[in-house]
GROMACS .gro file of C-alpha atoms in nm:
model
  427
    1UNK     CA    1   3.308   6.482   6.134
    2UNK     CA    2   3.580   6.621   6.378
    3UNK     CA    3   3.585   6.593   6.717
    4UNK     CA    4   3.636   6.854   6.958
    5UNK     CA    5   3.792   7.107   6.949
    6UNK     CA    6   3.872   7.473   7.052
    7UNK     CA    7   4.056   7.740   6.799
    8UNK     CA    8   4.243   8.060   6.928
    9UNK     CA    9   4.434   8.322   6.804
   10UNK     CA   10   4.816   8.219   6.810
   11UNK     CA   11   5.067   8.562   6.723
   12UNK     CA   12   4.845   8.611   6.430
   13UNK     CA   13   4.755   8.278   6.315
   14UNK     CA   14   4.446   8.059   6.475
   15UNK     CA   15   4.610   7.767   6.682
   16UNK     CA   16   4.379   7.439   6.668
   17UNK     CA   17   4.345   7.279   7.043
   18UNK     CA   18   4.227   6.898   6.920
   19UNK     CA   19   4.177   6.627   7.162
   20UNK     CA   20   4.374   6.365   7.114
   21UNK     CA   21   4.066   6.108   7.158
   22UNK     CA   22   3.956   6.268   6.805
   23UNK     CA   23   4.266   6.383   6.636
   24UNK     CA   24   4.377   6.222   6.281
   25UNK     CA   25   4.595   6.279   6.011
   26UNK     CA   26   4.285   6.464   5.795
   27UNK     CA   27   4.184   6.692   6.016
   28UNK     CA   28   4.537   6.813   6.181
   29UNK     CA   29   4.628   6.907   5.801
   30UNK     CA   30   4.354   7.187   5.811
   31UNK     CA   31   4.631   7.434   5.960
   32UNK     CA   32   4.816   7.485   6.330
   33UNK     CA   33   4.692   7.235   6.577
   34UNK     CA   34   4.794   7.152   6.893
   35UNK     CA   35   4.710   6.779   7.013
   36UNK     CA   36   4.578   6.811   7.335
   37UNK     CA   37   4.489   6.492   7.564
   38UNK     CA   38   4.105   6.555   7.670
   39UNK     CA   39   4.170   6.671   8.031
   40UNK     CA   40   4.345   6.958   7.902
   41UNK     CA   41   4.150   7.082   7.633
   42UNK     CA   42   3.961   7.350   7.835
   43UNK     CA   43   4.229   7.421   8.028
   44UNK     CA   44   4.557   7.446   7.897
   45UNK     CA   45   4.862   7.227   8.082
   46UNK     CA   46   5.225   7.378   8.178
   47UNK     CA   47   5.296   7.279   7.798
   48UNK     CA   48   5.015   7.450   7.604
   49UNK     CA   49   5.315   7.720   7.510
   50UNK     CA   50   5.583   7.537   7.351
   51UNK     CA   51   5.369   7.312   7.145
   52UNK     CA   52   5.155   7.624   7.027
   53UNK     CA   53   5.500   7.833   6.963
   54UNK     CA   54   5.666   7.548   6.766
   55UNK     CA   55   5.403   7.508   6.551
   56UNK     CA   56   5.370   7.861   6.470
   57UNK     CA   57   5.699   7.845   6.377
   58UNK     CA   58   5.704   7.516   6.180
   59UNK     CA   59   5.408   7.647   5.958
   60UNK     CA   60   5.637   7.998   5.909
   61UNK     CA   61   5.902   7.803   5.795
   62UNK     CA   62   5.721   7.573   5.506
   63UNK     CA   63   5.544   7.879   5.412
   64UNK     CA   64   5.887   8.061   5.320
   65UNK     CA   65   5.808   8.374   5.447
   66UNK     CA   66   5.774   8.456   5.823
   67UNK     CA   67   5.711   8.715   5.972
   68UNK     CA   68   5.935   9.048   6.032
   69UNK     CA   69   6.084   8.992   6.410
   70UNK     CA   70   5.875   9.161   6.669
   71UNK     CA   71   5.971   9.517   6.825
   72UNK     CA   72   5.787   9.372   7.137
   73UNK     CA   73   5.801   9.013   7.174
   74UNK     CA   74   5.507   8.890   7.366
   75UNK     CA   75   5.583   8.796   7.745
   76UNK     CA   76   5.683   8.441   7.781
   77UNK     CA   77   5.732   8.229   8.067
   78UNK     CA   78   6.001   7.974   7.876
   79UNK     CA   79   6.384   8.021   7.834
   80UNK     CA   80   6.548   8.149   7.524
   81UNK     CA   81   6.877   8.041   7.655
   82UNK     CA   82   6.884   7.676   7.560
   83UNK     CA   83   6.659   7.355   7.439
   84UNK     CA   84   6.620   7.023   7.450
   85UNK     CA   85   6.606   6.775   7.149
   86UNK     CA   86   6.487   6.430   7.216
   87UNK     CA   87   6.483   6.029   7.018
   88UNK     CA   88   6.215   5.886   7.087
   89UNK     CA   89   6.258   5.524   7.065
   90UNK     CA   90   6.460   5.419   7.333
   91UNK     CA   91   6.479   5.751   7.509
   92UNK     CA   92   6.107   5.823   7.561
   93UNK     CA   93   5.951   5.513   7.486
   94UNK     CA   94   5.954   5.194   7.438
   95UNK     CA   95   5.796   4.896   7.258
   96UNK     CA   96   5.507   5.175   7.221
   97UNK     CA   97   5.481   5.210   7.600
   98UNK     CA   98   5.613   5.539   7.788
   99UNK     CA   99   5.990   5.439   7.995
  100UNK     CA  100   5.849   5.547   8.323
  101UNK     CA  101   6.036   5.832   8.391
  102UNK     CA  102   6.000   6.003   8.073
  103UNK     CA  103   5.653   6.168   8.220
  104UNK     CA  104   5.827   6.314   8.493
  105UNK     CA  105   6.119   6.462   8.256
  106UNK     CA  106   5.828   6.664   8.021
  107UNK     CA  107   5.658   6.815   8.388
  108UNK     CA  108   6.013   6.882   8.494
  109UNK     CA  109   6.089   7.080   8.117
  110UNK     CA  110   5.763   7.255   8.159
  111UNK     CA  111   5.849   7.401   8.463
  112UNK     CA  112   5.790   7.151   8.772
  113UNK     CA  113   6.142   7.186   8.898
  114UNK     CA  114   6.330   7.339   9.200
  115UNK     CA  115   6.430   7.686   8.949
  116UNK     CA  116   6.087   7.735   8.830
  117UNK     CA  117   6.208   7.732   8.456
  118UNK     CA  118   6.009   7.642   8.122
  119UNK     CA  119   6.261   7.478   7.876
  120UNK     CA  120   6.183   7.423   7.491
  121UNK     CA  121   6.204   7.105   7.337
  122UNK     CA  122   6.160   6.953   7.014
  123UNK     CA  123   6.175   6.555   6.914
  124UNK     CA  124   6.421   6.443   6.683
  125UNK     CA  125   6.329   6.071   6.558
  126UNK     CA  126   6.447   5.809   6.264
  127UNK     CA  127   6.161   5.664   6.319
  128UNK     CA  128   5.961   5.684   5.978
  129UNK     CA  129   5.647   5.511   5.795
  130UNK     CA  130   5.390   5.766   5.927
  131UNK     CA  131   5.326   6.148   5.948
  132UNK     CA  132   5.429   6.404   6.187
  133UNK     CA  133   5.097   6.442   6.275
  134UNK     CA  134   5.048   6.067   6.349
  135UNK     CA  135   5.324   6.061   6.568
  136UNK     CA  136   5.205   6.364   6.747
  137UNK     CA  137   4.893   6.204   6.848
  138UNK     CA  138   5.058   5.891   6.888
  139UNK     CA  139   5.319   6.073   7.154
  140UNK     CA  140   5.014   6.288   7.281
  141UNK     CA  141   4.881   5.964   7.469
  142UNK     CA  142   5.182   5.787   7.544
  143UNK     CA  143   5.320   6.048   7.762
  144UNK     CA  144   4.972   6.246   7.849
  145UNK     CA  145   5.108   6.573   7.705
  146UNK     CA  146   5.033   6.861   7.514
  147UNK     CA  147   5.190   6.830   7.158
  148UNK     CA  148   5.196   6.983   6.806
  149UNK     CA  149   5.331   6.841   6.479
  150UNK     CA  150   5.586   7.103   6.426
  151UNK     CA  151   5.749   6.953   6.735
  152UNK     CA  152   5.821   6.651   6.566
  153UNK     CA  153   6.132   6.566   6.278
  154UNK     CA  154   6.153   6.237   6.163
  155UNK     CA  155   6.385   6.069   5.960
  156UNK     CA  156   6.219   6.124   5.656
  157UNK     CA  157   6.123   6.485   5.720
  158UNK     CA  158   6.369   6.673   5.492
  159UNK     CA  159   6.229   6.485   5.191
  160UNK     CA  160   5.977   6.675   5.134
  161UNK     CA  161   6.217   6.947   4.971
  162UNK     CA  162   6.258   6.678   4.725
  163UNK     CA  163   5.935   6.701   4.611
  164UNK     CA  164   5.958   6.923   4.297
  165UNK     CA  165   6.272   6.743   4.212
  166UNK     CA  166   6.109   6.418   4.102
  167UNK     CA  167   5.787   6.313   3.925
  168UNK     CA  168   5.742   5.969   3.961
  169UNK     CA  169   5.933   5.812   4.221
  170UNK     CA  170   5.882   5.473   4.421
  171UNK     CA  171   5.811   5.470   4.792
  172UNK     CA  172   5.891   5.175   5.011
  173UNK     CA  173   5.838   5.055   5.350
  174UNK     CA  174   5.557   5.098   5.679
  175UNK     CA  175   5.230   4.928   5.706
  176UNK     CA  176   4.952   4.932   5.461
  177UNK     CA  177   4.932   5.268   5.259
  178UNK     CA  178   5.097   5.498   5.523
  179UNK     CA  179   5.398   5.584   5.310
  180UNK     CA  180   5.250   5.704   5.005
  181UNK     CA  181   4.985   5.873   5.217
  182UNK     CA  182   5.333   6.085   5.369
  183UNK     CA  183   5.490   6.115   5.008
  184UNK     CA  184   5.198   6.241   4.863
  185UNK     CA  185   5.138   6.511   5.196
  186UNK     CA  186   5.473   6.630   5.114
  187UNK     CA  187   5.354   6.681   4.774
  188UNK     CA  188   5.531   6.417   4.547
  189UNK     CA  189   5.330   6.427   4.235
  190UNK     CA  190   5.312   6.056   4.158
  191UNK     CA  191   5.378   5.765   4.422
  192UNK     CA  192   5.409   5.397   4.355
  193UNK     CA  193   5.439   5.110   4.591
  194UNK     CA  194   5.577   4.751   4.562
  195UNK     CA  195   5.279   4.677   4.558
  196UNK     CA  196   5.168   4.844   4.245
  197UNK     CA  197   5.435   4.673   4.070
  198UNK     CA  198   5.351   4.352   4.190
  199UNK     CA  199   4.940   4.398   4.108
  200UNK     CA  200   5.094   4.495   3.750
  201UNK     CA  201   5.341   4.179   3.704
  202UNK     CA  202   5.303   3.910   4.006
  203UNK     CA  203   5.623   3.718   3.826
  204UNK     CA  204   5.807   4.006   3.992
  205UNK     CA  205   5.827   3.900   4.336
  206UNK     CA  206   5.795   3.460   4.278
  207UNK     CA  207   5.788   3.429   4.661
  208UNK     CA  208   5.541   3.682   4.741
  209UNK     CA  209   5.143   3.730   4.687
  210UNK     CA  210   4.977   4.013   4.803
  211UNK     CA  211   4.699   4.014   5.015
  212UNK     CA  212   4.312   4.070   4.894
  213UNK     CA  213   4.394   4.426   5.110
  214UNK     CA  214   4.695   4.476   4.952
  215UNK     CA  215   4.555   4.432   4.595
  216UNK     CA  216   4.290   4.638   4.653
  217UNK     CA  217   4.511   4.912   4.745
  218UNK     CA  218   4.718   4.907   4.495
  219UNK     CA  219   4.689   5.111   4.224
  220UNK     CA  220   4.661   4.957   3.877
  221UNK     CA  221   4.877   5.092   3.601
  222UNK     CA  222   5.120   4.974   3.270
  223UNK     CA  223   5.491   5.019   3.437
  224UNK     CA  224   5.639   4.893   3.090
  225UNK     CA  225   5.537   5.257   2.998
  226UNK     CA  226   5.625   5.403   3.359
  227UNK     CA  227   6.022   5.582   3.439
  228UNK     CA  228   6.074   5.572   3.763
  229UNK     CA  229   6.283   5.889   3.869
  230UNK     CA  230   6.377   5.841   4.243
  231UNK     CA  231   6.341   5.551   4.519
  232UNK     CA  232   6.260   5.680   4.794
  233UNK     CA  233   6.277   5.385   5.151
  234UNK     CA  234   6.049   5.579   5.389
  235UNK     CA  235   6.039   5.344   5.651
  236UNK     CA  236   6.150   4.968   5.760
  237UNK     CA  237   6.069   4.737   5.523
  238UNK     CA  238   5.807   4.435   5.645
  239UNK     CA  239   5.912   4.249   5.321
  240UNK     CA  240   6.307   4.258   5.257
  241UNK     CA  241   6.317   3.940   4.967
  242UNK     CA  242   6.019   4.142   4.741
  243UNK     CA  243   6.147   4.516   4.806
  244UNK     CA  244   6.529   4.441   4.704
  245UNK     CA  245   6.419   4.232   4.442
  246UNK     CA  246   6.210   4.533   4.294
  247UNK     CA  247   6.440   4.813   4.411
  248UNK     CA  248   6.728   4.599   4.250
  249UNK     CA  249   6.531   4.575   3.917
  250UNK     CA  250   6.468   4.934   3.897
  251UNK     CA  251   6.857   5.022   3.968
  252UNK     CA  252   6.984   4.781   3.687
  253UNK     CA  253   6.705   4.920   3.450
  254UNK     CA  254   6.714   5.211   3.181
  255UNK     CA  255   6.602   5.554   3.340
  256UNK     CA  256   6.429   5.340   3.547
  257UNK     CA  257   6.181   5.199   3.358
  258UNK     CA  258   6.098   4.826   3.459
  259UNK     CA  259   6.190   4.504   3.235
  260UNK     CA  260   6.494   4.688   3.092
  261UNK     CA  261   6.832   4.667   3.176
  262UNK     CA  262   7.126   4.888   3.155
  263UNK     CA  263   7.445   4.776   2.996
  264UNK     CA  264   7.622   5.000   3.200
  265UNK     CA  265   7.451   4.941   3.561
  266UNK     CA  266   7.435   5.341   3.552
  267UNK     CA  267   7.109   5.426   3.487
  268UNK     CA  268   6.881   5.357   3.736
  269UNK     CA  269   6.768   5.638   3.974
  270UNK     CA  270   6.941   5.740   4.274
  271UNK     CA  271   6.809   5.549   4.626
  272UNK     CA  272   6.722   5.777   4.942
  273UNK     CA  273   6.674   5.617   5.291
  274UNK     CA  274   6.549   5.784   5.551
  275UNK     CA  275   6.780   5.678   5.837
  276UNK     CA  276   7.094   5.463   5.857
  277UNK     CA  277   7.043   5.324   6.206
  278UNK     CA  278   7.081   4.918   6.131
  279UNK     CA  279   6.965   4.847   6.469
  280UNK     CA  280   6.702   4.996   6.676
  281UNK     CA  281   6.524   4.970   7.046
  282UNK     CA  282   6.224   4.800   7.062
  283UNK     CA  283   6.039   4.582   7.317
  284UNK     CA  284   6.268   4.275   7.283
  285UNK     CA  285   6.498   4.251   7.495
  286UNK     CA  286   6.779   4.257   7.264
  287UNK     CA  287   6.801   4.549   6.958
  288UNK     CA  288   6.650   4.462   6.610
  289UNK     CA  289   6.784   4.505   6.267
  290UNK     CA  290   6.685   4.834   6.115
  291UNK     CA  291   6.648   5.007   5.776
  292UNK     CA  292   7.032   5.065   5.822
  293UNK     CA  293   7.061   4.704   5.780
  294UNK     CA  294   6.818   4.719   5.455
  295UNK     CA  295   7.102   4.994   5.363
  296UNK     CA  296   7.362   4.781   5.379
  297UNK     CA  297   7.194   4.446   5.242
  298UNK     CA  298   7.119   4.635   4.906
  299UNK     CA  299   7.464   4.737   4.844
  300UNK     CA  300   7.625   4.435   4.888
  301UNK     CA  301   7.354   4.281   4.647
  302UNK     CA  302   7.444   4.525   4.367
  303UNK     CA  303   7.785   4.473   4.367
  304UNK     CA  304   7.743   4.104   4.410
  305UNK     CA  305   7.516   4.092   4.096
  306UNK     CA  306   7.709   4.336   3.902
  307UNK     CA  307   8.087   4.391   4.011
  308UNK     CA  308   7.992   4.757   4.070
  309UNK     CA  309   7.937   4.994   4.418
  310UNK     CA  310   7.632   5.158   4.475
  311UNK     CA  311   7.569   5.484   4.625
  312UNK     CA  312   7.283   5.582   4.811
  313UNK     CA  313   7.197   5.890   5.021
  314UNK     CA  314   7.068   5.847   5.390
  315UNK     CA  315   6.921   6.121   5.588
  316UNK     CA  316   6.771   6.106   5.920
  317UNK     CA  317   7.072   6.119   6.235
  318UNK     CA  318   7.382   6.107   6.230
  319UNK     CA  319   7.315   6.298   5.863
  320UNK     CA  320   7.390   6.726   5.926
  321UNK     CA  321   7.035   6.822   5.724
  322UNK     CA  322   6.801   6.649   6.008
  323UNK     CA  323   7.012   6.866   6.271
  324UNK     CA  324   7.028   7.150   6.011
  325UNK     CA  325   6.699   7.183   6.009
  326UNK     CA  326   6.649   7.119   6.375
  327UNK     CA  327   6.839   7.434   6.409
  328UNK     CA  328   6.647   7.638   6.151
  329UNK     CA  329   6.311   7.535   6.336
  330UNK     CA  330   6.456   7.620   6.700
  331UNK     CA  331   6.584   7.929   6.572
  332UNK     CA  332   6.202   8.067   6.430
  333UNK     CA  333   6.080   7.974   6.721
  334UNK     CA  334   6.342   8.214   6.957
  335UNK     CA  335   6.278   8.540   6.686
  336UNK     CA  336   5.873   8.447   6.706
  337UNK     CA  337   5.911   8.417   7.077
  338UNK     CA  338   6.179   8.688   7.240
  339UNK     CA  339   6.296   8.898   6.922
  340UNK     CA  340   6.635   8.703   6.886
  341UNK     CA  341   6.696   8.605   6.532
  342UNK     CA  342   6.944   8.338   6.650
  343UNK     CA  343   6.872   7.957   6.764
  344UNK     CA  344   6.884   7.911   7.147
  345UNK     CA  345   7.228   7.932   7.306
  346UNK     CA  346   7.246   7.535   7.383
  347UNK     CA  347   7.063   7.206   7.254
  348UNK     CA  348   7.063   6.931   7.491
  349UNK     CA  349   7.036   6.635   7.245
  350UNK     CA  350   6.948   6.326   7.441
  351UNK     CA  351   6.942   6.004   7.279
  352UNK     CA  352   7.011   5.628   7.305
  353UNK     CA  353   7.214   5.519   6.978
  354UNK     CA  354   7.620   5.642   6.994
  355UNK     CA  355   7.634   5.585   6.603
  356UNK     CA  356   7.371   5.823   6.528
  357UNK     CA  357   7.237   5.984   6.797
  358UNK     CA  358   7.553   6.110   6.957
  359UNK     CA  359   7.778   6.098   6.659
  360UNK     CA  360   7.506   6.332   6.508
  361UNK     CA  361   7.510   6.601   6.776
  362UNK     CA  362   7.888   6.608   6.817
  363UNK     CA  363   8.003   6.599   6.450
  364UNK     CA  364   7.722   6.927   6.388
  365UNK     CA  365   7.831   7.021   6.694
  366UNK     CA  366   8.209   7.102   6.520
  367UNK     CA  367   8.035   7.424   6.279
  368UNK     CA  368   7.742   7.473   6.461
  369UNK     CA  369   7.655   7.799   6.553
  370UNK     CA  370   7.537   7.735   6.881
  371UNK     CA  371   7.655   7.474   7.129
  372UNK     CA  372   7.538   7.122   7.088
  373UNK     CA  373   7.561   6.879   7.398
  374UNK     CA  374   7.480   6.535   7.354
  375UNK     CA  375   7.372   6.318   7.648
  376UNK     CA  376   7.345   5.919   7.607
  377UNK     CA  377   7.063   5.700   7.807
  378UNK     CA  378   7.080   5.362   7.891
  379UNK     CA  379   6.742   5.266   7.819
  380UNK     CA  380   6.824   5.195   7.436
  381UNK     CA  381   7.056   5.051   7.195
  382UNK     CA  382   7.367   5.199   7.403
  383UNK     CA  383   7.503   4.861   7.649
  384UNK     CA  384   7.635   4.890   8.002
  385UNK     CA  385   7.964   4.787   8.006
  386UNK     CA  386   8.058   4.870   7.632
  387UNK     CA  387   8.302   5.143   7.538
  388UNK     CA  388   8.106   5.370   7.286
  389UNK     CA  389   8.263   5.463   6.934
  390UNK     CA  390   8.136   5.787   6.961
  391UNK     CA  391   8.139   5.940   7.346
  392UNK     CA  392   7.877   6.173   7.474
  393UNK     CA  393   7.964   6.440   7.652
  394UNK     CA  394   7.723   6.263   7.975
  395UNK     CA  395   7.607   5.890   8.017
  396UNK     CA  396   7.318   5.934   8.228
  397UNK     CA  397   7.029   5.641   8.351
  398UNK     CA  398   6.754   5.805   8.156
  399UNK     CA  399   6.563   6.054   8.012
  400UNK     CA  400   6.506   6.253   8.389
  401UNK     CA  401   6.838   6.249   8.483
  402UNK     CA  402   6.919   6.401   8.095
  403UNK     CA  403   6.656   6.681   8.163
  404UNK     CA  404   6.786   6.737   8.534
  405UNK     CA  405   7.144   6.711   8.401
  406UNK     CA  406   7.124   7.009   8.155
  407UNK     CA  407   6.912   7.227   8.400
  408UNK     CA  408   7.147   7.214   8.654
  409UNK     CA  409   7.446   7.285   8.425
  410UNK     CA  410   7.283   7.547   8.271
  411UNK     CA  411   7.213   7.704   8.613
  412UNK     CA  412   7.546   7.705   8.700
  413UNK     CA  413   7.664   7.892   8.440
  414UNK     CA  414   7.424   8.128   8.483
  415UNK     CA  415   7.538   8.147   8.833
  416UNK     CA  416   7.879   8.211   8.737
  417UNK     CA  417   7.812   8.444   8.504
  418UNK     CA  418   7.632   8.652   8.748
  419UNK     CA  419   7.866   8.604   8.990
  420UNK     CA  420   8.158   8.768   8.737
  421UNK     CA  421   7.992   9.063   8.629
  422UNK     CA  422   7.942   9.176   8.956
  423UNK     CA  423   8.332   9.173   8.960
  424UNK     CA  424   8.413   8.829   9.138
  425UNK     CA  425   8.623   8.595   9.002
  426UNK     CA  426   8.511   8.223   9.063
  427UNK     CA  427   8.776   7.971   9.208
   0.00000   0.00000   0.00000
């Protein structure tokens, strides 16, 4: 049984207000929810608005068919002009505790600053192995804010328009059950695990045994009569030896069918990652390897084993289809909310990584429609004293100083811009 909860109309759809005490991945899916932490659930905070909004416009883009734009926008109290975009890891947290000023940057978005303004924001994360709607109640708590899943696009996000491409396809990486529990909510068809394999033929992996939990999640089946059309790394693996080994297998196989092998090395199925970051911010001190690193490791033990390169497809940041579809989302969300059928003026994209991160935002940035500014933190991956490859447009402390940083630009212009139509020129 759910928790509490409150439902109310939303622009013609019924927005879900669920505490975040209660929320879980089950009972978000039954349509448009907001995650709300308790104190605010019968009375909405400063950021009720653009979590609602969002996800009204998430669900109106996965449905493929939103609405006509609105003669008369309803009134709204937050900016059309520009957004932010945030990383998570690094930028707003880290080691799964909130970096203390990123609180004060998400009262200062949603309105608690000297101008008065509300600015939209979405979160833009490599970070994969769970749902949107597990990170949203995840987030929800950490930073004590009013959140919806269509907020949130993580690494492996834009694989679910994969879904009808493939039939069977194998799913690797994250704790337990949580990736096939994602591949299947994005509606792949049939999802195996490593672990399936290895509860079918244990000689597969000589170094590894799974655990009684493992084996009882596993799912029992004949792979020697299995193809296996795509593989599909979801999130970091926590078991590199047994997952290359297997992934390895299946791309020296035929048409990816296990205990075969190709005489050409060209018929396995193709390998998606979610992300290419190979290292990451987490609570230790220094960074840790990543799935970038997983990336890397596999192709180098293809072409060791067979003389041949391998080519795999990464999505997530720096990739143009996370920030593609960044843009589509931000763009709904302006013609839902003020009529304009165009994405906000300006995305602030703050993050903590100059390989993906800000090499993301400045390389979209080049055929973007709109104006992408990237802003590096020094929370993260990014090092004091190093020269990034890729150079932000602002180096800032943290996450605050990004927020106050693009407010105050985008005052000034707004300042100048009123100051020129009225006829005078600037100096």
């Amino acid at each position: 049984m759910s928790g509490p909860s409150l439902v109310i109309p939303s622009e013609g759809r019924f927005m879900r207000r669920l505490s975040s005490n209660e929320a879980t991945r089950e009972n978000i899916k039954l349509g448009p929810t907001v995650v709300v932490p308790p104190k605010h659930l019968m009375a909405p905070s400063d950021a009720s608005e653009v979590a609602a909004a969002m996800e009204t416009a998430r669900h109106e883009l996965q449905d493929g068919a939103s609405p006509a734009t609105p003669t008369s926008p309803p009134e709204s109290s937050v900016t059309d002009k520009y957004a932010f975009a945030f990383d998570i890891d690094g930028v707003l947290i880290r080691g799964g505790r909130p970096i203390p000023e990123a609180i004060e940057a998400m009262k200062m978005l949603n309105g608690d600053n000297e101008y008065g303004v509300k600015v939209p924001y979405i979160f833009v994360t490599n970070g994969g192995g769970k749902t949107e709607s597990e990170r949203c109640v995840q987030l929800s708590k950490q930073l004590e804010i009013e959140v919806s899943p269509g907020q949130f696009i993580c690494g492996h996000t834009p694989m679910r328009e994969m879904a009808e491409k493939f039939n069977t396809v194998l799913v690797v990486g994250g704790e337990g059950e949580k990736c096939r529990l994602v591949a299947e909510g994005y509606g792949f068809k049939d999802v195996v695990t490593p672990g399936d394999i290895i509860k079918d033929n244990e000689d597969t992996t000589p170094f590894r045994t799974l655990t009684p939990e493992e084996y009882k999640n596993s799912r029992a089946r004949n792979f020697a009569e299995v193809e296996i059309e795509a593989i599909f790394v979801f999130a970091d693996s926590r078991d590199w030896a047994s997952d290359q080994q297997i992934i390895l297998d299946l791309l020296m196989s035929k048409n990816g069918r296990l205990g075969t092998r190709s005489e050409t090395f060209e018929e396995g199925p193709p390998v998606f990652f979610s992300h290419n970051d190979v290292v990451w911010s987490a609570s230790h001190d220094l960074t840790r390897i990543g799935m970038g690193a997983l990336r890397v490791s596999l192709e180098a033990m293809f072409k060791a084993v067979t003389g041949k390169e391998l080519k795999t497809t990464a999505f997530g940041k720096p990739q143009i289809g996370t920030f593609e579809f960044a843009t589509r989302l931000l763009q709904q969300w302006r013609k839902d909310t003020h009529g304009i059928n165009c994405p906000p003026d300006t995305v602030y994209f703050v993050g903590d990584t100059p390989e993906s991160d800000i090499r993301g935002t400045n390389e979209y940035n080049k055929h973007a429609e709109n104006n992408w500014y990237s802003i590096l933190v020094r929370t993260g991956v990014f090092q004091e004293g190093t020269k990034p490859r890729f150079q932000p447009k602002a180096t800032v402390d943290n996450v605050l100083e990004a927020v106050k940083h693009g407010i105050e630009r985008e005052y000034r212009k707004a300042l100048k811009a009123s100051i020129e139509s009225t006829g005078v020129i600037l100096e």
